[in-house]
Tab-separated table of C-alpha atoms in Angstrom:
chain	number	residue	atom	x	y	z
A	62	MET	CA	-20.204	10.386	-3.906
A	63	THR	CA	-21.802	12.152	-0.999
A	64	THR	CA	-19.850	14.851	0.770
A	65	GLU	CA	-19.718	12.700	3.831
A	66	ASN	CA	-17.713	10.140	1.794
A	67	ASN	CA	-15.821	12.665	0.125
A	68	ALA	CA	-15.036	13.804	3.777
A	69	GLN	CA	-13.761	10.475	4.823
A	70	PHE	CA	-11.646	9.801	1.923
A	71	TYR	CA	-9.439	12.669	2.556
A	72	HIS	CA	-5.845	11.762	2.489
A	73	GLN	CA	-2.441	13.551	2.828
A	74	SER	CA	0.127	12.546	0.303
A	75	VAL	CA	3.465	11.297	1.257
A	76	LEU	CA	6.566	12.683	0.165
A	77	PRO	CA	4.765	14.921	-2.107
A	78	GLN	CA	7.661	17.435	-3.375
A	79	GLU	CA	10.156	14.385	-3.380
A	80	ILE	CA	7.990	12.301	-5.665
A	81	ILE	CA	7.786	15.149	-8.062
A	82	ASP	CA	10.909	15.865	-8.027
A	83	SER	CA	12.026	11.817	-8.624
A	84	LEU	CA	9.947	11.915	-11.914
A	85	ASN	CA	11.517	14.579	-14.026
A	86	ILE	CA	8.205	15.577	-15.307
A	87	ILE	CA	8.149	16.763	-18.908
A	88	ASN	CA	5.352	18.523	-20.962
A	89	ASN	CA	3.468	16.045	-22.896
A	90	GLY	CA	4.548	13.201	-20.661
A	91	HIS	CA	2.331	10.014	-19.887
A	92	TYR	CA	2.651	8.569	-16.331
A	93	LEU	CA	1.441	5.857	-14.480
A	94	ASP	CA	-0.053	6.297	-10.909
A	95	ALA	CA	-0.120	2.457	-9.816
A	96	THR	CA	-1.901	3.397	-6.503
A	97	LEU	CA	-4.332	6.200	-7.216
A	98	GLY	CA	-5.603	6.519	-3.933
A	99	ALA	CA	-7.242	9.917	-3.060
A	100	GLY	CA	-5.641	11.158	-6.023
A	101	GLY	CA	-2.829	13.695	-4.516
A	102	HIS	CA	0.254	12.340	-6.303
A	103	THR	CA	-1.748	12.536	-9.415
A	104	GLU	CA	-2.898	15.738	-9.231
A	105	LEU	CA	0.598	16.894	-8.494
A	106	ILE	CA	2.182	15.183	-11.470
A	107	LEU	CA	-0.862	16.729	-13.632
A	108	LYS	CA	0.090	20.584	-12.333
A	109	GLN	CA	3.631	20.061	-13.228
A	110	GLY	CA	3.814	20.286	-16.826
A	111	GLU	CA	1.617	21.061	-20.173
A	112	ASN	CA	-0.604	18.490	-21.342
A	113	VAL	CA	0.581	15.981	-19.152
A	114	LYS	CA	-1.484	12.579	-19.006
A	115	ILE	CA	-1.925	10.021	-16.163
A	116	THR	CA	-2.983	6.355	-15.911
A	117	ALA	CA	-4.327	5.773	-12.665
A	118	ILE	CA	-4.672	2.281	-11.048
A	119	ASP	CA	-6.482	1.336	-7.680
A	120	GLN	CA	-8.305	-1.870	-6.583
A	121	ASP	CA	-10.580	0.083	-4.487
A	122	ILE	CA	-13.763	1.570	-6.291
A	123	ASN	CA	-14.459	4.075	-3.663
A	124	ALA	CA	-10.845	5.870	-4.023
A	125	ILE	CA	-11.561	6.079	-7.754
A	126	ASN	CA	-15.311	7.121	-7.396
A	127	PHE	CA	-13.498	9.955	-5.036
A	128	ALA	CA	-10.965	10.661	-7.354
A	129	GLN	CA	-12.676	11.120	-10.283
A	130	GLU	CA	-14.715	13.766	-8.292
A	131	LYS	CA	-11.823	15.337	-7.157
A	132	LEU	CA	-9.870	15.367	-10.278
A	133	LYS	CA	-12.951	16.381	-12.557
A	134	ASN	CA	-10.988	19.271	-14.160
A	135	TYR	CA	-8.519	16.973	-15.465
A	136	GLN	CA	-11.086	14.425	-16.761
A	137	ASP	CA	-9.629	14.104	-20.455
A	138	LYS	CA	-6.254	13.713	-18.853
A	139	ILE	CA	-6.611	10.489	-17.070
A	140	SER	CA	-7.598	6.916	-17.572
A	141	PHE	CA	-8.540	5.000	-14.715
A	142	PHE	CA	-8.162	1.260	-14.457
A	143	GLN	CA	-9.846	-0.587	-11.232
A	144	GLY	CA	-7.687	-3.947	-10.079
A	145	ASN	CA	-4.559	-4.785	-9.147
A	146	PHE	CA	-1.606	-3.129	-10.276
A	147	ALA	CA	0.166	-6.416	-11.278
A	148	ASP	CA	-2.851	-7.467	-13.481
A	149	PHE	CA	-2.482	-4.240	-15.365
A	150	LYS	CA	-1.524	-4.252	-19.255
A	151	PRO	CA	-0.481	-0.980	-20.703
A	152	PHE	CA	-1.308	-2.090	-24.388
A	153	ASN	CA	1.922	-1.330	-26.007
A	154	THR	CA	1.871	2.261	-24.232
A	155	LEU	CA	5.227	3.471	-22.640
A	156	PHE	CA	5.339	5.706	-19.695
A	157	ASP	CA	7.460	8.450	-18.776
A	158	GLY	CA	7.278	7.742	-15.277
A	159	ILE	CA	5.604	5.464	-12.795
A	160	ILE	CA	4.962	5.754	-9.039
A	161	ALA	CA	3.352	3.456	-6.326
A	162	ASP	CA	2.517	4.325	-3.020
A	163	LEU	CA	2.009	0.851	-1.201
A	164	GLY	CA	-0.182	-0.113	1.780
A	165	VAL	CA	-3.339	1.320	3.236
A	166	SER	CA	-4.514	4.855	2.867
A	167	SER	CA	-5.667	7.052	5.459
A	168	PRO	CA	-9.337	6.820	4.326
A	169	GLN	CA	-9.010	3.001	4.436
A	170	LEU	CA	-7.721	2.860	7.940
A	171	ASP	CA	-10.101	5.403	9.270
A	172	ASN	CA	-13.332	3.855	8.118
A	173	PRO	CA	-14.048	1.219	10.489
A	174	GLU	CA	-16.365	-0.664	7.818
A	175	ARG	CA	-13.044	-1.800	5.935
A	176	GLY	CA	-11.763	-3.718	9.001
A	177	PHE	CA	-8.176	-2.556	8.496
A	178	SER	CA	-7.733	-0.596	12.087
A	179	PHE	CA	-7.611	-2.547	15.417
A	180	ARG	CA	-8.519	0.774	17.349
A	181	LEU	CA	-12.043	0.947	15.615
A	182	GLU	CA	-14.658	-1.804	15.750
A	183	GLY	CA	-15.535	-2.880	12.401
A	184	ASP	CA	-15.960	-5.994	10.708
A	185	LEU	CA	-12.883	-8.161	10.400
A	186	ASP	CA	-12.555	-7.691	6.618
A	187	MET	CA	-9.455	-5.894	5.296
A	188	ARG	CA	-10.076	-6.512	1.566
A	189	MET	CA	-8.641	-3.329	-0.280
A	190	ASN	CA	-10.938	-4.749	-3.442
A	191	GLN	CA	-14.192	-5.773	-1.984
A	192	SER	CA	-15.452	-7.829	-4.838
A	193	GLN	CA	-12.807	-10.406	-3.901
A	194	SER	CA	-13.705	-13.397	-1.753
A	195	LEU	CA	-11.253	-13.994	0.961
A	196	SER	CA	-11.429	-11.821	3.825
A	197	ALA	CA	-9.484	-11.332	6.937
A	198	LYS	CA	-12.229	-13.115	8.950
A	199	ASP	CA	-12.026	-16.207	6.882
A	200	ILE	CA	-8.408	-16.785	7.575
A	201	VAL	CA	-8.769	-16.015	11.429
A	202	ASN	CA	-11.936	-18.312	11.554
A	203	HIS	CA	-10.788	-21.360	9.669
A	204	TRP	CA	-7.178	-21.609	9.283
A	205	GLN	CA	-4.988	-24.028	11.208
A	206	GLU	CA	-3.013	-23.042	14.098
A	207	LYS	CA	0.402	-23.634	12.278
A	208	GLN	CA	-1.164	-21.662	9.126
A	209	LEU	CA	-1.657	-18.957	11.230
A	210	ALA	CA	1.500	-18.825	13.104
A	211	ASP	CA	3.401	-19.228	10.012
A	212	LEU	CA	1.433	-16.496	8.688
A	213	ILE	CA	1.690	-13.747	11.434
A	214	PHE	CA	5.638	-14.423	11.768
A	215	LEU	CA	6.313	-13.986	8.254
A	216	TYR	CA	4.330	-11.272	7.130
A	217	GLY	CA	4.056	-9.798	10.539
A	218	GLU	CA	7.626	-10.393	11.738
A	219	GLU	CA	5.638	-11.099	15.011
A	220	ARG	CA	8.116	-13.364	17.306
A	221	LEU	CA	5.061	-14.158	19.484
A	222	SER	CA	3.384	-15.674	16.616
A	223	ARG	CA	2.751	-19.230	17.842
A	224	ARG	CA	1.119	-17.475	21.075
A	225	ILE	CA	-1.439	-15.444	19.182
A	226	ALA	CA	-2.110	-18.259	16.809
A	227	ARG	CA	-2.604	-20.453	19.768
A	228	MET	CA	-4.935	-17.984	21.401
A	229	ILE	CA	-6.883	-17.269	17.993
A	230	ILE	CA	-7.621	-21.082	17.963
A	231	GLN	CA	-8.877	-20.936	21.360
A	232	LYS	CA	-10.965	-18.141	21.492
A	233	ARG	CA	-12.782	-18.151	17.792
A	234	PRO	CA	-14.593	-17.281	16.175
A	235	PHE	CA	-13.880	-13.616	15.773
A	236	TYR	CA	-16.222	-11.099	13.826
A	237	THR	CA	-15.085	-7.555	14.682
A	238	THR	CA	-11.581	-5.797	14.809
A	239	THR	CA	-11.656	-4.925	18.432
A	240	ALA	CA	-12.463	-8.216	19.614
A	241	LEU	CA	-9.467	-9.876	17.676
A	242	ALA	CA	-7.093	-6.843	18.886
A	243	ASP	CA	-8.340	-7.254	22.587
A	244	ALA	CA	-7.657	-10.805	22.680
A	245	ILE	CA	-4.306	-10.311	21.099
A	246	ALA	CA	-3.766	-7.992	24.042
A	247	SER	CA	-4.615	-10.199	26.496
A	248	CYS	CA	-2.446	-13.086	25.837
A	249	VAL	CA	1.082	-11.275	25.431
A	250	PRO	CA	3.404	-10.199	28.612
A	251	SER	CA	2.419	-6.826	30.259
A	252	LYS	CA	5.422	-5.156	28.867
A	253	TYR	CA	4.627	-6.137	25.438
A	254	ARG	CA	1.113	-5.004	25.782
A	255	TYR	CA	2.488	-1.664	26.937
A	256	GLY	CA	5.161	-0.981	24.272
A	257	LYS	CA	5.763	1.617	21.828
A	258	ILE	CA	3.029	-0.154	19.595
A	259	HIS	CA	-0.192	-1.823	20.018
A	260	PRO	CA	0.278	-5.814	20.464
A	261	ALA	CA	-2.091	-6.365	17.746
A	262	THR	CA	-0.445	-4.397	15.017
A	263	ARG	CA	1.891	-6.726	13.344
A	264	THR	CA	-0.784	-9.364	13.447
A	265	PHE	CA	-3.145	-7.000	11.734
A	266	GLN	CA	-0.402	-6.287	8.950
A	267	ALA	CA	0.271	-9.929	8.368
A	268	LEU	CA	-3.587	-10.616	7.560
A	269	ARG	CA	-4.254	-7.517	5.595
A	270	ILE	CA	-0.786	-8.665	3.481
A	271	LYS	CA	-2.238	-11.880	2.959
A	272	VAL	CA	-5.685	-10.901	2.492
A	273	ASN	CA	-4.672	-8.498	-0.489
A	274	GLU	CA	-1.639	-10.773	-1.933
A	275	GLU	CA	0.526	-7.434	-1.381
A	276	LEU	CA	3.876	-8.755	-1.437
A	277	ASN	CA	3.160	-11.364	-4.261
A	278	SER	CA	1.612	-8.789	-6.535
A	279	LEU	CA	4.483	-6.050	-5.483
A	280	GLU	CA	7.172	-8.869	-6.636
A	281	LYS	CA	5.295	-9.542	-9.820
A	282	PHE	CA	4.587	-5.526	-10.586
A	283	LEU	CA	7.989	-4.575	-10.033
A	284	GLN	CA	9.354	-7.736	-12.604
A	285	ILE	CA	7.068	-6.214	-15.196
A	286	ALA	CA	6.755	-2.473	-14.668
A	287	PRO	CA	10.354	-1.519	-15.858
A	288	THR	CA	9.079	-2.920	-19.330
A	289	TRP	CA	6.841	-0.219	-19.319
A	290	LEU	CA	8.881	2.338	-19.192
A	291	LYS	CA	10.791	4.547	-21.948
A	292	PRO	CA	14.408	5.027	-21.904
A	293	GLU	CA	15.723	7.063	-19.086
A	294	ALA	CA	12.478	7.411	-17.194
A	295	ARG	CA	12.035	6.558	-13.571
A	296	ILE	CA	9.918	4.381	-11.452
A	297	ALA	CA	9.466	5.666	-7.836
A	298	ILE	CA	8.310	3.455	-4.825
A	299	ILE	CA	7.068	4.339	-1.366
A	300	SER	CA	6.962	1.707	0.813
A	301	PHE	CA	6.058	1.732	4.759
A	302	HIS	CA	7.595	-1.417	6.295
A	303	SER	CA	10.251	-3.616	6.016
A	304	LEU	CA	9.026	-6.390	3.798
A	305	GLU	CA	7.871	-3.964	1.100
A	306	ASP	CA	11.089	-1.871	1.102
A	307	ARG	CA	13.198	-5.154	1.001
A	308	ILE	CA	11.597	-6.785	-2.278
A	309	VAL	CA	11.542	-2.965	-3.867
A	310	LYS	CA	15.478	-2.562	-3.114
A	311	ASN	CA	16.197	-6.001	-4.393
A	312	GLN	CA	13.789	-5.891	-7.677
A	313	PHE	CA	15.445	-2.609	-8.387
A	314	ARG	CA	19.004	-4.222	-7.894
A	315	SER	CA	18.318	-7.599	-9.902
A	316	HIS	CA	16.242	-6.053	-12.799
A	317	PRO	CA	18.282	-6.110	-16.129
A	318	LEU	CA	16.526	-3.008	-17.152
A	319	LEU	CA	16.920	-0.833	-14.309
A	320	LYS	CA	19.502	1.378	-12.725
A	321	ILE	CA	19.396	2.689	-9.353
A	322	VAL	CA	19.150	6.357	-8.345
A	323	THR	CA	18.912	6.343	-4.635
A	324	LYS	CA	21.674	4.260	-2.922
A	325	LYS	CA	19.656	4.795	0.474
A	326	PRO	CA	15.736	5.290	0.537
A	327	ILE	CA	14.365	9.021	0.917
A	328	ILE	CA	12.479	9.310	3.965
A	329	PRO	CA	10.166	12.152	4.981
A	330	SER	CA	11.475	15.248	6.767
A	331	ILE	CA	10.893	16.029	10.381
A	332	GLU	CA	8.601	18.778	9.361
A	333	GLU	CA	6.751	16.214	7.165
A	334	GLN	CA	6.212	13.664	10.044
A	335	LYS	CA	5.172	16.373	12.505
A	336	VAL	CA	2.238	17.572	10.182
A	337	ASN	CA	1.738	14.101	9.216
A	338	PRO	CA	2.575	11.317	11.506
A	339	ARG	CA	1.652	8.383	9.197
A	340	ALA	CA	4.300	9.435	6.999
A	341	ARG	CA	7.202	8.731	9.721
A	342	SER	CA	7.627	5.277	8.471
A	343	ALA	CA	7.659	6.043	4.547
A	344	LYS	CA	10.875	5.104	2.320
A	345	LEU	CA	11.257	5.869	-1.379
A	346	ARG	CA	13.458	4.309	-3.571
A	347	ILE	CA	13.703	5.439	-7.235
A	348	ALA	CA	15.272	3.857	-10.175
A	349	TYR	CA	15.311	4.606	-13.874
A	350	ARG	CA	15.336	2.352	-17.136
A	351	GLU	CA	18.693	2.263	-18.984
A	352	ALA	CA	18.726	3.477	-22.589
A	353	THR	CA	19.206	0.888	-25.021
């Protein structure tokens, strides 16, 4: 990748020390980073012990390309897999620990071309894996009003979902992020328009989750990932909104192989939130596989 692209892909890892502490990293251990991103957590794990190996997964080929360059000094210790973590098959490998840092990375949010941000004008895309066909533009411009309203309500937890869906039907087609965000802002009450969060936040969240099938993939991943752990090995998941966190909590509780380590989620310190404001909604939950 070019220097410019490398700069664009800079990402500050969330809860870095907490992730390291959660895994009980051992020498010669083999760990799975199910959401590689810019490679921050992977690099931290590799530095913690001798002959540590990582299998790293990401849907975004740009993330993998960047991480391969960033971590070139560890190239013989990392295996990369491009795809959805729910589709990964470890081929009879058991891991000494698994991590996943869910949601959108800063490089994806900050690149207008990816279409994740309502603050930056770009194509209404939102695909983490850009080889897939469905984009946010397809949903916004072709779904029926009830489908849109249900999506925005269920995945965005947006109480004005029907109003927003009606406006989308009336004013579409939409091709850019800012056009959709401005239209959403124009159709909500003024006190809602100038609240703590942008009025398009929840709708964009809902679209992104659906485009990437994030919740379905997370449920599938959490059903199978514990079977990839060695006895006593840990799985640590960072989520960023209540829908994800609820799935993680419930799957950890109900999975027959797992015991919960964190009765309540670990959250970033005040100091970390000041340095990295995007960390403020992060929640880390940890469980381990029981010895048989």
